[in-house]
Amino acid sequence: MTEPLLQLRNLRVTFPGPRGPVQVVHGVSFDLGRERLGIVGESGSGKSLTGRSLLRLLKHPAKVETDRLIFDGIDLNALSEKQMRNIRGARISMVMQDPKFSLNPVMTIGTQIAEALRVHENLPRTEVKTRVRAMLDQVRIDDPDRVMKLYPHEVSGGMGQRVMIAMMLIPQPDVLIADEPTSALDVSVQAQVLDLIDTMIVGNGMALILISHDLELVARYCDRVLVMHRGRVVEELEAGQLHAATHPYTKGLLAAVPRMDETRKVLPVMDRDMEYDQ
Amino acid sequence: MTPALSIDHLFVRYGRTDVVKDVSFSAKPGESYALVGESGSGKSTILRSVVGMVRDWRGKIEVDGMPRQGRIDLAFARHCQMIFQDPYASLHPRRTVDATLLEPLKVHGIRDRAERVVQMMQDVGLDPRFRFRFPHQLSGGQRQRVAIARALMLEPRLLLLDEPTSALDVSVQAEILNLLVRIREERNLTYVLVTHSLPVVSFLCDRLGVLRHGRLVEEAGVSALRTGTFAEPYSQELYDASLGAGDRDLAALQEATRGMGM
Ligand SMILES: Nc1ncnc2c1ncn2[C@@H]1O[C@H](COP(=O)(O)OP(=O)(O)OP(=O)(O)O)[C@@H](O)[C@H]1O
Ligand SMILES: Nc1ncnc2c1ncn2[C@@H]1O[C@H](COP(=O)(O)OP(=O)(O)OP(=O)(O)O)[C@@H](O)[C@H]1O
Ligand SMILES: [Mg+2]
Ligand SMILES: [Mg+2]
């Protein structure tokens, strides 16, 4: 058997708290091949922290420990910050949950995407511009020439998300970590953008980690799904088997989704007290 | 009856382009009205013009019969609050949850502040241990709940909600939606909600307006979502796409998992 592209063992994340350290991720482990892995779970369960830990993005005072973090034969824990920067973006990239927060507010969108491309390869100016325009077009931005000249605060919520995706896809990384990449998009654009990600993943032999609270979406676009709850992976499923979920938490998530022909006055919710015992 | 919000022939432009074109609709007191439509169609812009966050608009906007001018005064803030699409941008990075929720109470000289803060955090499902945290110390969904809590602190009569639950997982979304339904009943609130999720509209709203390229192409009752019949081809497309995305399969799934004592 070949080595997986990415190996994570026993990830723990701890923050200092008023009454001593608080651990929020409790030993997450998984292997990732050139496949599509989904991570679902309720708000605060540690999905984003897990994604960010893979890129060593968490800074003091967060304490991040792993027994093993190997990417393509490289021990990421052993790299210097400078070496790590060469990995980020070019080989593993991440679409953050808050697009506008992760975009540079004083740089136009066109310039930012061009920078992302330059990290990857040295291209003549005109070629860069053509590639940026084509990428924006692929994420279904209607008027790429106008949007390239805009600043992040001048685009709508859904456009901001697509700009982020364009920026992360353009250097053609080996692994794309997408944290709630399409939560601000309506269903049809969402499908188009995810289809695009999907085409690139399959076409270029990339790996995808799709973090989402949307079970249905994850079931559609992933091969395998990890369900997180309070900092732990509580269940692992083949995406097609989501309906066969046995963990009460996974089942609870399914029941809480409103329906198109909704007639319930109150939606079922989960027992939140379970969370309070930390 | 005076509408809670009335928008009449509204045009909004950024630079030289109109992004909202001749939009008119109104919401009755106690009504919940949804604005839906594709990304970039002008939904957020309409809400922003109601709260005075865009400059270049024409037409008439009336809140509770009072025409809107540019400024936001205290009385207006008490009457109308908005929950923004991007919780990161709308929360002050150096303010704790506690300070964020206290501020509107202080400005308006409201008493029993600490109790109100604690109660509101509970209402939106935020554990009390988050009270003295800064936004960057919270997950995405937790930040969104802080933004929702802040808007509710002043008990406004008109609430503008821009994608309030799209950053939330379905269990927290269910809690927030239940909360919104409950306080609307208790206080006869009016909601104008922007969302891309038609099932959320179906659960929370009475009527919806469909926007496309800055124009309101159709208004319908939520019953249209149950029967699946719209007059305009574009609305029908939006609806079909939403169903096509698996809403049906999910319904079947839910059928299978129903009655598990959740
Ligand atoms: N800087 C920090 N200091 C203390 N606690 C933190 C910090 N950052 C995150 N946390 C806590 O860690 C937990 C996990 O956060 P994370 O952002 O990974 O959640 P998530 O699963 O992505 O949730 P969501 O779906 O709401 O985005 C949360 O309870 C959050 O409050
Ligand atoms: N400050 C601004 N300057 C220039 N153009 C802007 C500005 N704000 C918004 N726009 C443009 O106005 C149009 C409508 O934006 P708006 O934010 O209202 O869309 P929306 O319907 O809320 O979309 P989404 O669902 O993606 O949030 C977009 O084309 C956007 O680029
Ligand atoms: Mg998150
Ligand atoms: Mg918007």
Short mmCIF file of N, CA and C in Angstrom, two decimals, chain B residues 5-7 48-53 57 59-73 75-77 80 158:
data_model
loop_
_atom_site.label_atom_id
_atom_site.label_comp_id
_atom_site.label_asym_id
_atom_site.label_seq_id
_atom_site.Cartn_x
_atom_site.Cartn_y
_atom_site.Cartn_z
N LEU B 5 -42.32 48.28 7.51
CA LEU B 5 -41.29 48.75 6.57
C LEU B 5 -41.94 48.88 5.21
N SER B 6 -41.75 50.03 4.60
CA SER B 6 -42.27 50.17 3.25
C SER B 6 -41.20 50.75 2.34
N ILE B 7 -40.97 50.08 1.23
CA ILE B 7 -39.94 50.49 0.29
C ILE B 7 -40.63 50.74 -1.04
N ARG B 48 -29.04 47.35 3.67
CA ARG B 48 -28.11 48.40 4.09
C ARG B 48 -28.68 49.80 3.84
N SER B 49 -29.49 49.93 2.82
CA SER B 49 -30.04 51.26 2.58
C SER B 49 -31.10 51.61 3.64
N VAL B 50 -31.77 50.61 4.18
CA VAL B 50 -32.75 50.89 5.23
C VAL B 50 -32.05 51.44 6.48
N VAL B 51 -30.90 50.88 6.83
CA VAL B 51 -30.21 51.34 8.04
C VAL B 51 -29.23 52.48 7.76
N GLY B 52 -29.28 53.05 6.57
CA GLY B 52 -28.48 54.25 6.30
C GLY B 52 -27.01 53.97 6.00
N MET B 53 -26.73 52.77 5.52
CA MET B 53 -25.32 52.45 5.26
C MET B 53 -24.91 52.63 3.80
N TRP B 57 -28.95 56.63 -2.84
CA TRP B 57 -30.20 55.95 -3.18
C TRP B 57 -31.30 56.95 -3.48
N GLY B 59 -35.82 57.14 -4.14
CA GLY B 59 -37.05 56.42 -3.86
C GLY B 59 -37.50 56.74 -2.45
N LYS B 60 -38.37 55.88 -1.90
CA LYS B 60 -38.88 56.18 -0.56
C LYS B 60 -38.72 54.95 0.34
N ILE B 61 -38.17 55.19 1.53
CA ILE B 61 -38.09 54.13 2.52
C ILE B 61 -38.76 54.66 3.78
N GLU B 62 -39.78 53.93 4.25
CA GLU B 62 -40.45 54.34 5.48
C GLU B 62 -40.41 53.22 6.50
N VAL B 63 -40.01 53.56 7.71
CA VAL B 63 -40.03 52.60 8.80
C VAL B 63 -41.10 53.05 9.77
N ASP B 64 -42.12 52.23 9.94
CA ASP B 64 -43.23 52.57 10.80
C ASP B 64 -43.83 53.93 10.43
N GLY B 65 -43.92 54.19 9.14
CA GLY B 65 -44.52 55.42 8.65
C GLY B 65 -43.59 56.62 8.62
N MET B 66 -42.38 56.48 9.18
CA MET B 66 -41.44 57.60 9.21
C MET B 66 -40.43 57.48 8.06
N PRO B 67 -40.34 58.52 7.23
CA PRO B 67 -39.36 58.44 6.15
C PRO B 67 -37.93 58.36 6.68
N ARG B 68 -37.12 57.56 6.03
CA ARG B 68 -35.72 57.43 6.46
C ARG B 68 -34.89 58.54 5.87
N GLN B 69 -34.08 59.17 6.74
CA GLN B 69 -33.05 60.05 6.23
C GLN B 69 -31.71 59.37 6.47
N GLY B 70 -30.65 60.09 6.14
CA GLY B 70 -29.32 59.47 6.21
C GLY B 70 -28.91 58.99 7.58
N ARG B 71 -29.11 59.79 8.61
CA ARG B 71 -28.50 59.49 9.90
C ARG B 71 -29.20 58.35 10.62
N ILE B 72 -28.45 57.71 11.50
CA ILE B 72 -29.05 56.75 12.42
C ILE B 72 -29.11 57.42 13.77
N ASP B 73 -30.30 57.63 14.31
CA ASP B 73 -30.35 58.21 15.64
C ASP B 73 -30.68 57.12 16.65
N ALA B 75 -33.20 56.66 18.63
CA ALA B 75 -34.56 56.12 18.59
C ALA B 75 -34.68 55.08 17.48
N PHE B 76 -34.06 55.38 16.34
CA PHE B 76 -34.13 54.43 15.23
C PHE B 76 -33.41 53.13 15.60
N ALA B 77 -32.25 53.26 16.23
CA ALA B 77 -31.49 52.07 16.60
C ALA B 77 -32.30 51.17 17.54
N CYS B 80 -35.07 49.56 15.16
CA CYS B 80 -34.68 48.69 14.05
C CYS B 80 -33.23 48.27 14.19
N LEU B 158 -38.36 46.03 14.55
CA LEU B 158 -38.09 45.61 13.17
C LEU B 158 -36.67 45.05 13.12
#
